[in-house]
Amino acid sequence: MENRVLEEWEIKEMLSRYGIRVPRGIVVESLPEKLELEFPVVLKVSDPRIIHKSDVGGVILNIKNYPDLKEKFMEMKRRFPDSKFLIESMERQGVEVIIGVIKDRTFGEAIMFGLGGIFTELYRDVSFRLIPIDEYDAREMIDEIKARKIFEGFRNIKANKDSVVDLLLKVSRLVTDMGGKIDQLDLNPVIVREDGAVVVDAKMVIIP
Amino acid sequence: MFEHLLNPRSIAVIGASSDERKIGNVIVKNLIYFGYGGRIYPVNPKNEIIYGHKTYPSLDSIEDEIDISIITLPATMVPDAVESCVKKNVKYVIAIAGGFSETGERGAELERMILDKIRGTNTRVIGPNTVGIYVPRSNVSTALTLPERTALPGDGSIAFISQSGALGLLTMDTIAEFGTGISAFINLGNRIDLSENELIKYFEDDEKTRSIVLYIENFKNGRDFFNVAKETVMKKPIVVLKSGRTSEGARAASLHTGALASNDAVTDGALAQAGIIRAYSETELMDYGKVLAYQKPLYGDRIAIVTTAGGLGVITADYLVSTEKGVGMKLAVISDENKKRIRDTIVPFGSAENPIDLTADGSTEQYSRVLEILNSERNVDGIIVYALFQTAKVDETLIDVLEDNMKGKPMVVGILGSKMGKRMILEAEKRGIPAFPSMERTVKAIKVLYMRGRYLKRRYEDGEQGS
């Protein structure tokens, strides 16, 4: 059997069960009359066949009101007629980080931490530890990246380091609980603010 | 477990030869040259005398138990020779020849044949494609070194496991210059059977070994290595030089994390997590192995520097403190009380501020007094001492002072210079004082003591939380 790509909402539900914060959202095939979400919202195509949604124009950010959403939804529906859609409250800005999991050929399951956005790839400023990790490992992972100062009040940026430590530990536990079934996991971006860390986008590949 | 590998009572050489150009000749000659005291059995179908030892036509014609059998025959003949070793219940086989999996599929097939022969038996294989072992304590060397060209280190406390034979021999030749010894050297070669993981476990309990250093190209089983090492480091320090840092592994990954996970980034994390010190050159590998074997861990990062040459003091301070071109530790702030005591000890134009400069007027007595003061100083965790012998008032008894100070706070010594300097490093080495011939190497050595201390402290704290 081939590896399976989970849908974003499935992953986020799983994350929620571990006490990991995700944006409020709903999965729909058609736009409901009333939306119990705070604007602005984000509209995303939700389809296991599409891993990299933004590359195919499957993500629209910062939709400010219902009429606007209605228009954008119609447009999306035209382009992805067979897909479902995820509507989520848009998160306030913060420091963007990436947390990921891979299966290393030599060492097995490993967890990664790094600064998110374009700089992740540009500088490869990331750190790894083998799963499971403990709190000390998690703190070291953050302290090891070159951009660590961002979590120490650089230019008055407020990003809650403890919430990242907590998130890393929860991801490690989730992976352990899955008993080797996770082939790859990307939480990217995770938005870190003073009030904690929220996983805004998540991708997961599962071994059946 | 590997007792009879490191202390063999008897060694058979399969393919021994009276022809001086043959490997089977050099192996026997070297066993004798290095003074191996056990029983030597050259095996050779022709009835000959090789260096005074009568040859045996086959292994089973020897009426003795064989601990080690060295196979000097070419690759294609090795599986049969291994079979004869299994029949004889030989404990360890060292298969010297190349021409196995490193050359392609046919060679790989020979390795599978060897593995088939030893499966389920008590016979263990080192290599093939290995220079074998060098164990000073039992005067065993299976390496094809020429004594007039290369040196091997004496007996010591660093266990050295290397995947590469040549790198291992060259590194040992190099450290022999300053008298650093090893407890054992084992070249894994193609590593079809005996692996680094078992050896690490063995050296953890080996009384002679105080640190374990490894040169590794690829781990036999990464997760096992991680688990074994993580346990062993609580008893003995481990240093790893891992090559292939820049070769990006081809990773079949569709997500972002996979693209960012070079093999080395994961290796780096795994080594740090297990408390293994990573070296990036053969010099670092042996320096770190040495300082960790000779000196206790350092549990704080505030360092005092003692020198008779001001320039060394300031360069060392830069290198100690800088996080860019340095090791990111701290220069200790000496208390006023002890500063006064130091000032009373040294000449007025010296410096009682850290780095402490005794100046060219500094004497062995002043070193002794200043070290005593620093050992009582609360704000000092560790000490770097430059023992510099170019000035008249510093004499050889400074080594006695340093030896005495090994009981005090963790100390690393820098000794520069090629004449008396080198002689004094050799003397320091004899007494187990960690001394290094350059400022950079001295500073890196003290950093490694701190890395070890920090890791141990963390694990102790973890343990307390757990209980």
XYZ file of C-alpha atoms in Angstrom:
675
model
C 0.000 0.000 0.000
C 1.113 3.509 -0.745
C 1.748 6.161 1.843
C -1.282 8.288 2.529
C -1.412 12.065 2.722
C -3.766 13.165 5.483
C -6.098 16.086 4.988
C -5.204 19.231 6.838
C -8.339 19.182 9.017
C -7.649 15.560 10.027
C -4.148 16.490 11.162
C -5.389 19.538 12.997
C -8.003 17.469 14.797
C -5.275 15.064 15.823
C -3.090 17.944 17.020
C -5.993 19.362 19.043
C -6.346 16.090 20.890
C -2.764 16.606 22.110
C -3.600 20.073 23.359
C -1.868 21.763 20.442
C -3.477 25.030 19.399
C -4.888 25.294 15.856
C -7.097 28.026 14.327
C -10.864 27.633 14.586
C -12.261 26.319 11.329
C -14.792 24.215 9.413
C -14.607 21.852 6.439
C -17.341 22.377 3.832
C -18.314 21.407 0.307
C -20.498 24.432 -0.159
C -20.530 27.749 1.662
C -22.947 27.755 4.653
C -25.500 30.585 5.019
C -24.141 31.540 8.396
C -20.552 31.305 9.441
C -19.675 31.053 13.117
C -16.103 32.193 12.594
C -14.484 35.510 13.256
C -13.334 37.489 10.245
C -10.868 37.841 8.674
C -10.801 34.240 7.499
C -8.595 32.047 5.320
C -10.017 29.841 2.581
C -8.048 26.717 1.648
C -8.703 23.852 -0.706
C -8.844 20.629 1.333
C -7.914 17.667 -0.826
C -5.481 14.830 -0.105
C -4.377 14.931 -3.755
C -3.054 18.465 -3.320
C -0.108 18.573 -0.903
C 1.279 21.987 -1.736
C -1.876 24.097 -1.789
C -0.334 27.526 -2.216
C 1.630 26.397 -5.283
C -1.644 25.799 -7.146
C -3.432 28.887 -5.813
C -5.394 26.869 -3.299
C -5.037 29.336 -0.428
C -6.654 32.769 -0.098
C -5.698 34.806 2.946
C -7.263 37.715 4.743
C -10.892 37.556 3.578
C -12.520 40.372 5.522
C -16.299 39.780 5.316
C -18.996 37.374 4.209
C -19.739 38.854 0.729
C -16.047 38.795 -0.010
C -15.837 35.169 1.164
C -18.816 34.244 -1.024
C -17.094 35.632 -4.095
C -13.776 33.915 -3.308
C -15.517 30.649 -2.530
C -17.261 30.603 -5.955
C -13.920 31.244 -7.616
C -12.241 28.395 -5.716
C -15.124 26.045 -6.394
C -14.752 26.694 -10.125
C -11.074 25.785 -9.994
C -11.397 22.762 -7.698
C -14.890 21.396 -8.475
C -14.292 17.991 -6.801
C -12.639 19.219 -3.636
C -13.694 20.198 -0.157
C -12.686 23.470 1.475
C -11.362 24.553 4.825
C -12.419 27.942 6.210
C -10.445 29.148 9.211
C -10.175 32.263 11.310
C -6.977 33.987 10.334
C -4.323 34.112 13.008
C -2.727 37.373 14.089
C 0.870 37.796 13.079
C 3.809 36.591 15.106
C 7.147 34.868 14.646
C 6.793 32.074 12.109
C 8.567 28.813 12.903
C 8.598 25.369 11.368
C 8.423 22.096 13.274
C 8.818 18.888 11.323
C 9.343 15.171 11.603
C 11.254 12.852 9.282
C 12.335 9.246 9.261
C 16.085 9.343 8.948
C 17.633 6.314 7.271
C 20.374 6.093 9.871
C 18.715 7.227 13.082
C 14.975 6.798 12.571
C 12.366 9.331 13.659
C 13.786 12.799 14.154
C 12.151 16.116 14.982
C 13.212 19.434 13.469
C 12.874 23.024 14.592
C 13.652 26.164 12.623
C 12.579 29.658 11.810
C 9.788 29.668 9.252
C 9.302 31.587 6.056
C 11.733 31.957 3.193
C 14.728 32.180 5.514
C 14.376 28.566 6.592
C 15.470 27.361 3.220
C 17.864 30.197 2.556
C 19.957 29.685 5.699
C 18.999 26.122 6.588
C 18.926 27.419 10.122
C 17.367 24.341 11.675
C 18.165 21.870 14.443
C 17.314 18.201 14.907
C 16.907 15.727 17.742
C 15.879 12.088 17.739
C 12.384 11.251 18.961
C 11.512 10.967 21.821
C 12.855 14.251 23.185
C 12.718 15.671 26.675
C 12.370 19.282 27.749
C 16.110 19.856 27.815
C 16.413 18.587 24.230
C 13.596 20.905 23.168
C 15.258 23.932 24.744
C 18.592 23.045 23.163
C 16.930 22.771 19.756
C 15.725 26.346 20.055
C 19.043 27.578 21.459
C 20.979 25.925 18.639
C 19.529 27.898 15.748
C 21.276 31.116 14.740
C 18.052 33.097 15.010
C 17.555 32.087 18.684
C 17.723 35.771 19.751
C 14.199 36.203 18.409
C 13.032 34.276 21.454
C 15.079 36.448 23.788
C 13.309 39.733 23.130
C 15.270 40.849 20.052
C 13.892 44.268 18.882
C 11.074 43.915 21.344
C 9.634 40.942 19.457
C 7.592 38.923 21.889
C 7.538 35.211 21.130
C 6.747 32.742 23.859
C 9.662 30.303 23.967
C 8.011 28.026 26.523
C 5.066 27.483 24.194
C 7.481 26.260 21.505
C 9.138 23.882 23.994
C 5.699 22.592 24.920
C 4.735 22.155 21.267
C 7.945 20.251 20.457
C 7.293 17.879 23.360
C 3.703 17.316 22.287
C 4.722 16.569 18.710
C 7.342 14.123 19.981
C 4.688 12.371 22.056
C 2.246 12.253 19.157
C 4.872 10.654 16.927
C 5.750 8.095 19.598
C 2.086 7.265 20.136
C 1.653 6.702 16.402
C 4.186 3.873 16.681
C 6.251 4.522 13.570
C 3.333 5.279 11.290
C 4.305 8.869 10.552
C 6.584 9.062 7.536
C 6.772 12.843 7.361
C 5.195 15.733 9.206
C 5.393 19.488 8.568
C 3.890 22.078 10.868
C 4.653 25.126 8.780
C 4.111 27.790 9.674
C 3.551 27.738 13.387
C 2.823 31.279 14.571
C 4.455 32.106 17.896
C 3.229 35.155 19.803
C 3.344 36.282 23.399
C 0.162 34.307 24.079
C 1.509 31.011 22.702
C 2.027 28.960 19.545
C -0.633 28.149 16.934
C -0.188 25.631 14.118
C -1.471 27.409 11.021
C -0.700 24.800 8.399
C 0.032 21.098 8.755
C 0.993 18.324 6.369
C 1.412 14.671 7.251
C 2.295 11.539 5.322
C 1.210 8.283 6.949
C 2.531 4.768 6.360
C -0.551 2.529 6.028
C 33.455 -10.081 26.089
C 36.468 -9.051 23.997
C 38.993 -9.965 26.641
C 40.807 -12.444 24.404
C 40.811 -10.059 21.481
C 42.777 -7.510 23.494
C 44.742 -10.051 25.522
C 45.144 -13.027 23.189
C 46.936 -16.059 24.594
C 47.617 -17.447 21.135
C 47.623 -16.068 17.593
C 47.591 -18.068 14.365
C 48.688 -16.437 11.094
C 46.985 -18.111 8.142
C 49.080 -17.595 5.021
C 52.311 -17.004 6.935
C 55.267 -16.873 4.585
C 59.038 -16.860 4.637
C 58.960 -14.491 1.649
C 59.669 -11.030 3.077
C 57.550 -9.345 0.422
C 54.386 -11.151 1.547
C 51.871 -9.796 4.051
C 51.998 -13.171 5.784
C 55.627 -12.503 6.532
C 55.301 -8.926 7.794
C 52.482 -9.883 10.162
C 54.630 -12.529 11.880
C 57.636 -10.197 11.920
C 55.589 -7.391 13.531
C 54.140 -9.678 16.199
C 57.682 -10.523 17.178
C 58.972 -6.943 16.746
C 56.296 -5.478 19.057
C 57.123 -8.101 21.649
C 53.929 -10.140 21.694
C 54.353 -12.539 24.602
C 51.744 -15.161 23.713
C 52.045 -18.182 21.458
C 52.480 -17.602 17.702
C 51.420 -20.240 15.161
C 52.282 -19.563 11.518
C 50.054 -21.650 9.240
C 51.485 -22.625 5.869
C 51.251 -25.928 3.909
C 54.982 -25.806 3.196
C 57.079 -26.981 6.090
C 59.122 -23.906 6.994
C 60.621 -21.996 9.853
C 59.533 -18.341 9.907
C 61.513 -16.109 12.264
C 62.216 -19.105 14.444
C 58.637 -20.328 14.501
C 57.835 -23.674 12.937
C 54.872 -23.575 10.582
C 51.780 -25.747 10.769
C 50.204 -27.210 7.638
C 46.686 -26.369 8.840
C 44.831 -24.883 11.788
C 43.609 -28.264 13.005
C 47.189 -29.539 13.207
C 47.771 -27.049 16.056
C 47.236 -28.637 19.454
C 46.232 -25.460 21.240
C 43.242 -23.166 21.527
C 43.476 -20.193 19.214
C 42.231 -16.796 20.408
C 42.990 -14.823 17.249
C 43.475 -16.032 13.735
C 44.875 -13.492 11.282
C 44.018 -14.343 7.681
C 46.561 -12.873 5.276
C 45.258 -14.690 2.201
C 43.599 -12.920 -0.756
C 39.839 -12.261 -0.630
C 38.704 -15.285 -2.636
C 40.446 -17.649 -0.220
C 39.087 -16.021 2.931
C 35.690 -17.842 3.197
C 37.422 -21.252 3.284
C 39.969 -20.010 5.785
C 37.131 -18.689 7.966
C 35.498 -22.109 7.776
C 38.655 -23.719 9.140
C 38.672 -21.138 11.961
C 35.064 -21.975 12.845
C 35.957 -25.683 12.964
C 38.872 -24.916 15.248
C 36.566 -22.766 17.415
C 38.821 -19.717 16.965
C 37.441 -16.767 18.928
C 38.395 -13.896 16.640
C 39.240 -13.784 12.975
C 40.991 -10.755 11.534
C 40.612 -10.745 7.757
C 43.221 -8.356 6.369
C 42.684 -8.535 2.612
C 40.708 -6.013 0.589
C 38.687 -6.981 -2.467
C 35.319 -7.420 -0.777
C 32.149 -5.302 -0.904
C 34.230 -2.155 -1.458
C 35.002 -3.438 -4.958
C 31.535 -4.537 -6.029
C 28.999 -7.335 -6.096
C 31.466 -10.245 -6.345
C 33.274 -9.007 -3.269
C 29.967 -8.540 -1.464
C 29.155 -12.164 -2.240
C 32.400 -13.243 -0.524
C 31.328 -11.284 2.568
C 27.957 -13.059 2.584
C 29.798 -16.391 2.357
C 31.894 -15.466 5.406
C 28.792 -14.446 7.339
C 27.134 -17.759 6.466
C 30.141 -19.625 7.854
C 30.152 -17.852 11.211
C 26.391 -17.692 11.740
C 25.432 -19.404 14.970
C 29.058 -20.029 15.958
C 31.320 -18.458 18.581
C 33.707 -17.120 15.970
C 33.681 -13.350 15.432
C 35.116 -11.552 12.409
C 36.940 -8.207 12.379
C 36.937 -6.669 8.922
C 37.485 -7.783 6.228
C 39.587 -5.114 4.579
C 41.160 -4.096 7.878
C 44.585 -3.385 9.315
C 43.264 -5.177 12.362
C 44.153 -4.252 15.885
C 46.914 -2.625 17.883
C 46.888 -3.219 21.623
C 49.872 -1.824 23.540
C 48.980 -3.664 26.779
C 49.518 -7.042 25.137
C 52.007 -5.891 22.467
C 49.797 -7.041 19.637
C 49.903 -5.259 16.326
C 48.460 -6.743 13.173
C 49.078 -3.560 11.213
C 51.393 -3.643 8.231
C 53.447 -0.711 9.434
C 57.127 -0.297 8.789
C 58.825 0.585 12.091
C 61.467 2.644 10.281
C 58.739 4.800 8.714
C 55.966 5.094 11.268
C 55.536 5.141 15.023
C 52.778 3.650 17.094
C 51.699 5.207 20.400
C 52.461 3.596 23.740
C 50.082 2.305 26.364
C 47.451 4.801 27.436
C 43.821 5.358 28.251
C 42.160 6.317 24.940
C 40.284 3.556 23.097
C 40.368 4.250 19.368
C 37.838 2.663 17.014
C 38.256 3.525 13.343
C 36.391 2.541 10.232
C 39.421 3.487 8.155
C 42.719 1.712 8.658
C 45.025 4.272 7.078
C 43.489 7.211 8.921
C 43.782 5.280 12.160
C 47.436 4.434 11.653
C 48.364 7.962 10.565
C 46.560 9.491 13.509
C 48.333 7.149 15.910
C 51.664 7.912 14.267
C 50.955 11.624 14.807
C 49.958 11.430 18.489
C 53.001 9.276 19.207
C 55.090 12.430 18.649
C 53.850 13.961 21.909
C 53.742 10.682 23.785
C 49.979 10.273 23.923
C 49.073 6.631 24.410
C 46.051 4.515 23.618
C 44.391 1.624 25.411
C 43.529 -0.147 22.143
C 43.033 0.484 18.438
C 40.533 -1.464 16.396
C 40.006 -0.977 12.682
C 36.483 -2.021 11.721
C 37.196 -2.229 7.994
C 34.167 -3.466 6.077
C 32.538 -4.310 9.403
C 30.525 -7.342 8.351
C 30.348 -8.646 11.913
C 32.053 -6.797 14.740
C 30.698 -3.233 15.012
C 31.405 -0.043 16.913
C 28.310 -0.544 19.067
C 29.586 -3.713 20.748
C 33.051 -2.260 21.158
C 31.753 0.893 22.844
C 29.929 -1.306 25.344
C 33.090 -3.296 25.946
C 35.305 -0.250 26.452
C 32.771 1.169 28.872
C 33.903 -1.521 31.322
C 37.524 -1.822 30.212
C 39.633 -0.683 33.149
C 42.412 0.799 31.051
C 40.080 2.911 28.936
C 39.053 6.359 30.141
C 37.708 7.796 26.897
C 36.475 6.326 23.621
C 37.160 8.011 20.273
C 35.708 6.924 16.954
C 36.318 7.728 13.328
C 33.109 6.771 11.521
C 32.137 7.037 7.866
C 28.672 5.553 8.334
C 27.020 4.039 11.375
C 26.254 0.336 11.260
C 22.975 0.905 13.080
C 22.395 4.540 13.966
C 19.630 4.058 16.505
C 21.559 1.325 18.343
C 24.650 3.496 18.318
C 22.628 6.348 19.790
C 21.165 4.179 22.544
C 24.450 2.477 23.431
C 26.417 5.726 23.401
C 23.812 7.584 25.452
C 24.255 5.012 28.189
C 28.024 4.705 27.964
C 28.659 8.466 28.166
C 27.421 8.436 31.737
C 30.516 6.378 32.556
C 33.029 7.301 29.883
C 33.256 10.177 27.419
C 32.853 9.479 23.701
C 34.237 11.598 20.851
C 33.216 11.067 17.225
C 34.796 12.232 13.997
C 32.133 11.614 11.383
C 33.003 12.087 7.731
C 30.670 12.800 4.838
C 29.358 16.012 6.371
C 28.794 17.699 3.052
C 27.321 14.891 1.026
C 23.610 15.511 0.986
C 21.846 12.217 1.287
C 19.343 11.564 -1.451
C 16.141 11.686 0.519
C 12.814 10.740 -0.939
C 10.707 13.382 0.722
C 7.752 15.393 -0.453
C 7.569 17.728 2.530
C 9.658 20.659 3.609
C 11.347 19.054 6.613
C 12.754 16.263 4.476
C 14.390 18.758 2.148
C 16.051 20.486 5.098
C 17.254 17.282 6.713
C 20.734 16.738 5.372
C 22.200 13.589 6.867
C 24.633 15.696 8.787
C 22.034 17.921 10.429
C 20.339 14.862 11.904
C 23.698 13.341 12.893
C 24.642 16.566 14.610
C 21.444 16.570 16.644
C 21.723 12.896 17.536
C 25.326 13.251 18.745
C 24.485 16.279 20.909
C 21.465 14.506 22.347
C 23.526 11.463 23.305
C 26.203 13.618 24.931
C 28.854 12.719 22.363
C 31.519 15.305 21.636
C 31.904 15.898 17.926
C 35.352 16.403 16.420
C 35.985 17.795 12.943
C 39.564 16.677 12.375
C 41.929 13.953 13.524
C 43.674 16.509 15.749
C 40.446 17.415 17.523
C 39.501 13.752 17.822
C 42.638 12.833 19.705
C 42.914 16.122 21.664
C 39.348 15.761 22.932
C 39.845 12.084 23.705
C 42.970 12.986 25.624
C 41.627 15.871 27.701
C 38.526 13.868 28.601
C 40.650 10.879 29.606
C 43.049 12.910 31.738
C 40.866 15.569 33.313
C 37.579 15.713 35.205
C 34.529 17.451 33.703
C 34.051 21.153 34.142
C 30.703 22.181 35.631
C 30.932 25.923 35.051
C 32.245 28.162 32.273
C 34.237 30.797 34.185
C 37.881 30.342 33.284
C 41.048 31.826 34.750
C 44.091 32.119 32.496
C 47.628 32.096 33.887
C 50.545 33.040 31.677
C 54.019 34.536 31.684
C 53.501 36.008 28.211
C 50.857 38.754 28.015
C 50.151 38.139 24.328
C 49.102 34.572 24.989
C 46.798 35.777 27.739
C 44.865 38.235 25.578
C 44.646 35.990 22.507
C 43.422 33.157 24.704
C 40.878 35.450 26.354
C 39.551 36.451 22.915
C 39.330 32.882 21.794
C 37.747 31.792 25.044
C 35.005 34.421 25.061
C 34.142 34.982 21.396
C 31.180 33.069 20.028
C 32.251 33.627 16.424
C 35.928 32.652 16.296
C 35.995 31.131 19.716
C 34.319 28.838 22.192
C 31.864 31.199 23.939
C 32.971 30.694 27.537
C 33.576 33.340 30.232
C 36.645 35.011 31.647
C 36.401 34.557 35.421
C 36.238 37.723 37.518
C 38.679 37.333 40.402
C 37.469 38.626 43.774
C 39.211 41.719 45.163
C 40.600 39.728 48.057
C 42.279 37.177 45.834
C 43.378 39.824 43.362
C 45.268 41.411 46.217
C 46.846 38.074 47.137
C 47.911 37.588 43.517
C 49.286 41.130 43.354
C 51.372 40.387 46.446
C 52.757 37.306 44.721
C 53.748 38.657 41.309
C 55.842 41.600 40.142
C 54.225 45.067 40.204
C 54.054 45.334 36.400
C 52.311 41.960 36.119
C 48.541 41.593 35.901
C 46.432 40.317 38.772
C 43.400 40.751 36.563
C 42.363 37.734 34.535
C 44.219 36.842 32.256
C 46.801 36.730 35.026
C 50.227 37.666 33.711
C 53.246 36.724 35.790
C 55.437 38.350 33.103
C 58.888 37.182 32.058
C 59.808 37.600 35.705
C 57.415 34.802 36.642
C 58.871 31.838 38.503
C 57.820 28.292 39.279
C 57.063 29.412 42.866
C 54.775 32.160 41.586
C 52.895 29.707 39.372
C 52.454 27.473 42.378
C 51.184 30.265 44.627
C 48.828 31.721 41.997
C 47.340 28.296 41.251
C 46.745 27.781 44.943
C 44.893 31.112 45.124
C 42.807 30.335 42.023
C 41.821 26.974 43.437
C 40.366 28.759 46.445
C 38.575 31.372 44.307
C 34.791 30.933 44.216
C 34.422 32.725 40.884
C 36.729 30.346 39.024
C 35.437 27.071 37.591
C 38.422 26.005 35.509
C 41.974 27.083 34.756
C 44.118 27.423 31.643
C 47.818 27.482 32.487
C 50.496 28.331 29.985
C 53.656 26.598 31.089
C 56.257 28.523 29.116
C 59.842 27.551 29.466
C 61.622 30.268 27.491
C 62.334 32.392 30.568
C 65.010 31.639 33.155
C 62.978 31.568 36.354
C 60.656 28.854 35.126
C 62.218 25.431 35.502
C 61.277 21.812 35.013
C 59.766 21.566 38.472
C 56.801 23.514 37.086
C 55.605 20.124 35.828
C 55.549 18.942 39.464
C 53.441 21.968 40.356
C 51.024 21.181 37.531
C 50.861 17.535 38.520
C 49.997 18.572 42.029
C 47.330 20.861 40.669
C 45.583 17.955 38.921
C 43.882 17.471 42.293
C 42.430 20.967 42.072
C 39.965 22.575 39.704
C 39.846 21.248 36.134
C 42.951 22.564 34.410
C 44.253 22.434 30.876
C 47.851 23.306 30.083
C 49.317 24.999 27.027
C 53.012 24.428 26.343
C 54.444 26.121 23.271
C 57.826 25.618 21.733
C 59.793 22.936 19.982
C 62.762 22.329 22.265
C 62.198 22.460 25.997
C 58.516 23.029 25.275
C 58.162 19.746 23.491
C 60.224 17.959 26.108
C 57.922 19.287 28.810
C 54.793 18.199 26.937
C 56.242 14.701 26.844
C 56.884 14.944 30.573
C 53.372 16.248 31.249
C 51.999 13.385 29.179
C 53.809 10.817 31.312
C 52.057 12.181 34.353
C 48.631 12.374 32.789
C 48.500 16.164 32.629
C 46.506 17.355 29.577
C 48.985 19.623 27.770
C 48.629 20.970 24.235
C 51.133 22.617 21.902
C 48.997 25.587 20.775
C 46.617 28.161 22.214
C 43.754 27.110 19.967
C 44.040 23.469 20.970
C 44.296 24.399 24.645
C 41.137 26.519 24.571
C 39.147 23.944 22.594
C 40.200 21.301 25.117
C 38.818 23.235 28.063
C 35.605 23.855 26.161
C 35.187 20.099 25.703
C 35.539 19.561 29.463
C 32.751 22.081 29.916
C 30.531 20.455 27.288
C 30.906 17.165 29.103
C 30.181 18.705 32.491
C 27.103 20.477 31.177
C 25.756 17.300 29.643
C 26.393 15.188 32.759
C 24.744 17.807 34.950
C 21.691 17.777 32.734
C 21.431 13.993 32.877
C 21.864 13.962 36.667
C 19.075 16.513 36.925
C 16.884 14.440 34.603
C 17.505 11.467 36.872
C 16.481 13.408 39.954
C 13.287 14.496 38.254
C 12.561 10.922 37.275
C 12.963 9.445 40.724
